[in-house]
Short mmCIF file of C-alpha atoms in Angstrom, two decimals:
data_model
loop_
_atom_site.label_atom_id
_atom_site.label_comp_id
_atom_site.label_asym_id
_atom_site.label_seq_id
_atom_site.Cartn_x
_atom_site.Cartn_y
_atom_site.Cartn_z
CA MET N 233 36.18 -21.42 85.89
CA LYS N 234 35.37 -18.00 86.99
CA GLU N 235 36.99 -15.13 88.35
CA VAL N 236 35.14 -12.24 90.40
CA GLU N 237 37.73 -9.69 91.07
CA ASP N 238 40.52 -11.53 93.57
CA LEU N 239 38.31 -14.59 93.75
CA ILE N 240 38.52 -17.21 91.37
CA ILE N 241 35.30 -19.98 91.36
CA ARG N 242 35.79 -23.27 90.31
CA LYS N 243 35.13 -27.12 90.46
CA LEU N 244 37.28 -28.84 93.58
CA SER N 245 39.20 -31.66 92.97
CA SER N 246 40.85 -34.00 94.67
CA ASN N 247 43.98 -32.61 94.55
CA ASP N 248 42.13 -29.42 97.55
CA LEU N 249 42.91 -32.13 100.14
CA ASN N 250 44.98 -30.00 102.35
CA ASP N 251 42.98 -26.99 101.64
CA PHE N 252 39.70 -28.58 102.75
CA ARG N 253 41.42 -30.20 105.58
CA GLU N 254 42.16 -26.73 107.07
CA ILE N 255 39.01 -25.71 106.50
CA ILE N 256 36.51 -28.52 108.01
CA THR N 257 39.24 -28.66 111.41
CA GLN N 258 38.24 -25.15 112.47
CA LYS N 259 36.74 -24.95 115.28
CA GLU N 260 34.41 -21.91 114.85
CA VAL N 261 34.09 -22.71 111.18
CA ALA N 262 32.66 -26.53 112.37
CA ARG N 263 30.53 -24.83 114.89
CA MET N 264 28.86 -22.16 112.08
CA ALA N 265 28.39 -25.12 110.17
CA GLY N 266 26.98 -27.33 112.82
CA PHE N 267 29.16 -30.29 112.61
CA ALA N 268 32.04 -31.20 113.87
CA PRO N 269 35.75 -30.18 113.60
CA VAL N 270 37.17 -33.21 111.39
CA SER N 271 40.60 -33.95 110.54
CA SER N 272 40.52 -38.12 109.95
CA PHE N 273 37.60 -38.37 107.40
CA ALA N 274 38.46 -35.36 104.95
CA SER N 275 39.33 -37.20 102.57
CA PHE N 276 36.13 -38.67 102.53
CA TYR N 277 34.09 -36.08 102.76
CA LEU N 278 36.00 -34.32 100.11
CA SER N 279 35.27 -37.39 97.87
CA GLN N 280 31.19 -36.51 98.84
CA MET N 281 32.05 -33.00 97.28
CA LEU N 282 33.53 -33.92 94.19
CA GLN N 283 30.52 -36.37 93.51
CA ASN N 284 27.91 -33.03 94.31
CA GLY N 285 30.21 -31.00 92.16
CA ALA N 286 31.00 -28.33 94.49
CA TRP N 287 33.11 -24.99 93.80
CA GLY N 288 35.96 -24.10 95.33
CA LEU N 289 36.61 -20.69 97.01
CA VAL N 290 40.63 -19.87 95.63
CA VAL N 291 42.71 -17.00 96.92
CA ASN N 292 46.15 -16.80 95.89
CA LYS N 293 45.75 -20.11 94.70
CA LYS N 294 44.83 -21.63 98.06
CA VAL N 295 41.13 -23.32 98.59
CA VAL N 296 39.94 -21.03 101.06
CA GLY N 297 36.19 -21.56 101.20
CA VAL N 298 33.75 -24.47 99.26
CA ILE N 299 29.91 -23.98 97.92
CA CYS N 300 28.26 -27.31 97.20
CA ILE N 301 24.36 -27.22 95.80
CA TYR N 302 22.38 -30.76 96.50
CA ASP N 303 19.51 -31.78 93.94
CA LEU N 304 16.19 -31.32 96.22
CA PRO N 305 12.92 -33.45 95.20
CA VAL N 306 10.35 -31.28 93.28
CA LYS N 307 7.24 -33.00 92.02
CA ASN N 308 6.17 -31.79 89.09
CA SER N 309 8.42 -29.50 87.48
CA ASN N 310 11.30 -29.80 85.17
CA LYS N 311 13.42 -27.52 87.31
CA LYS N 312 14.80 -28.74 90.13
CA THR N 313 14.82 -26.86 93.65
CA GLY N 314 18.27 -27.09 95.46
CA GLU N 315 19.98 -26.47 98.61
CA ILE N 316 22.95 -24.72 99.01
CA GLY N 317 26.09 -25.12 101.17
CA PHE N 318 28.56 -23.35 101.72
CA ILE N 319 32.14 -22.82 104.39
CA LEU N 320 34.95 -20.32 104.51
CA ASN N 321 38.45 -20.53 106.07
CA GLN N 322 37.80 -18.19 109.22
CA ASN N 323 41.16 -16.68 108.14
CA TYR N 324 39.16 -15.03 105.37
CA TRP N 325 36.11 -14.35 107.16
CA TYR N 326 34.18 -10.01 106.16
CA ARG N 327 36.16 -9.43 102.97
CA GLY N 328 32.99 -10.19 100.90
CA TYR N 329 34.60 -13.90 99.50
CA MET N 330 31.23 -15.55 100.43
CA SER N 331 29.62 -12.97 98.81
CA LYS N 332 30.71 -12.62 95.84
CA ALA N 333 31.03 -16.21 95.24
CA ILE N 334 27.11 -17.15 96.21
CA ARG N 335 26.17 -14.28 93.61
CA GLU N 336 28.04 -16.04 90.95
CA ILE N 337 26.87 -19.74 91.46
CA CYS N 338 23.64 -18.70 91.68
CA SER N 339 23.64 -16.57 88.19
CA HIS N 340 25.70 -20.19 86.75
CA VAL N 341 22.48 -22.48 88.17
CA LYS N 342 19.72 -20.05 87.25
CA GLU N 343 18.93 -22.67 83.82
CA ASP N 344 19.22 -25.59 86.36
CA TYR N 345 16.83 -24.68 89.57
CA SER N 346 13.41 -22.53 90.30
CA GLN N 347 14.48 -22.36 93.64
CA ILE N 348 17.76 -22.27 96.14
CA LYS N 349 17.07 -23.20 99.97
CA ALA N 350 19.42 -22.21 102.53
CA ILE N 351 19.81 -23.43 106.12
CA THR N 352 21.66 -22.10 109.38
CA LEU N 353 21.78 -21.74 112.54
CA VAL N 354 20.27 -19.47 114.58
CA ASP N 355 23.09 -17.49 116.15
CA ASN N 356 25.27 -17.50 112.77
CA ILE N 357 24.23 -14.34 111.58
CA ALA N 358 27.11 -13.66 109.06
CA SER N 359 26.17 -16.43 107.22
CA LYS N 360 22.40 -14.46 106.98
CA LYS N 361 24.29 -11.63 106.04
CA VAL N 362 25.96 -13.25 103.27
CA LEU N 363 21.54 -14.89 101.78
CA GLU N 364 20.39 -11.86 102.42
CA ARG N 365 22.92 -9.86 100.42
CA ASN N 366 22.02 -12.35 97.74
CA ASP N 367 18.51 -12.00 97.40
CA PHE N 368 17.91 -14.84 100.25
CA TYR N 369 14.23 -14.04 102.24
CA PHE N 370 14.54 -15.83 105.14
CA SER N 371 11.35 -18.47 105.44
CA GLU N 372 10.76 -20.40 108.54
CA THR N 373 12.90 -21.43 111.98
CA ILE N 374 13.06 -24.96 112.34
CA MET N 375 14.37 -27.06 115.26
CA ASP N 376 16.74 -30.15 113.66
CA ASN N 377 18.19 -32.29 115.95
CA ASP N 378 17.95 -29.93 118.52
CA GLU N 379 19.21 -26.61 117.21
CA GLU N 380 16.98 -24.00 116.12
CA LYS N 381 17.88 -23.28 112.72
CA ASN N 382 16.81 -20.77 109.58
CA ILE N 383 15.49 -21.71 106.68
CA PHE N 384 15.58 -18.98 103.26
CA LEU N 385 15.20 -19.49 100.23
CA ARG N 386 15.85 -17.46 96.31
CA ASN N 387 13.70 -17.98 93.76
CA LEU N 388 15.87 -17.75 90.43
#
């Protein structure tokens, strides 16, 4: 567990289901992250996050965000490339929590990864700014499932 000012970053647990459900049912959060709001599959999605070692962002004992890094295959390297994904409860947007958390997570995983990749919807300006504040750089725009997405990279 790591505390950064008023934010605690810790591994998610099954006890976080209600907070997680609140986040993934918010229409604007889902839209900006590129998925449909869900409630009935919240426990399934949380179990997937737990398997991938996701971190919870905790403010006042409430999980308000989630960050997960997935391993991507890299040939001929002793370090991996990871893909970072993150969501934040919309009631906590524009407070700097995600920027602080990503900075801390990237610092924490630099021994394991040589590069981190992030994919955002083209119109997700807030996530783009969070990534740029954390030394990610724009790599390219791709089409994925009929949606334009931006790829950002950060070398560690």
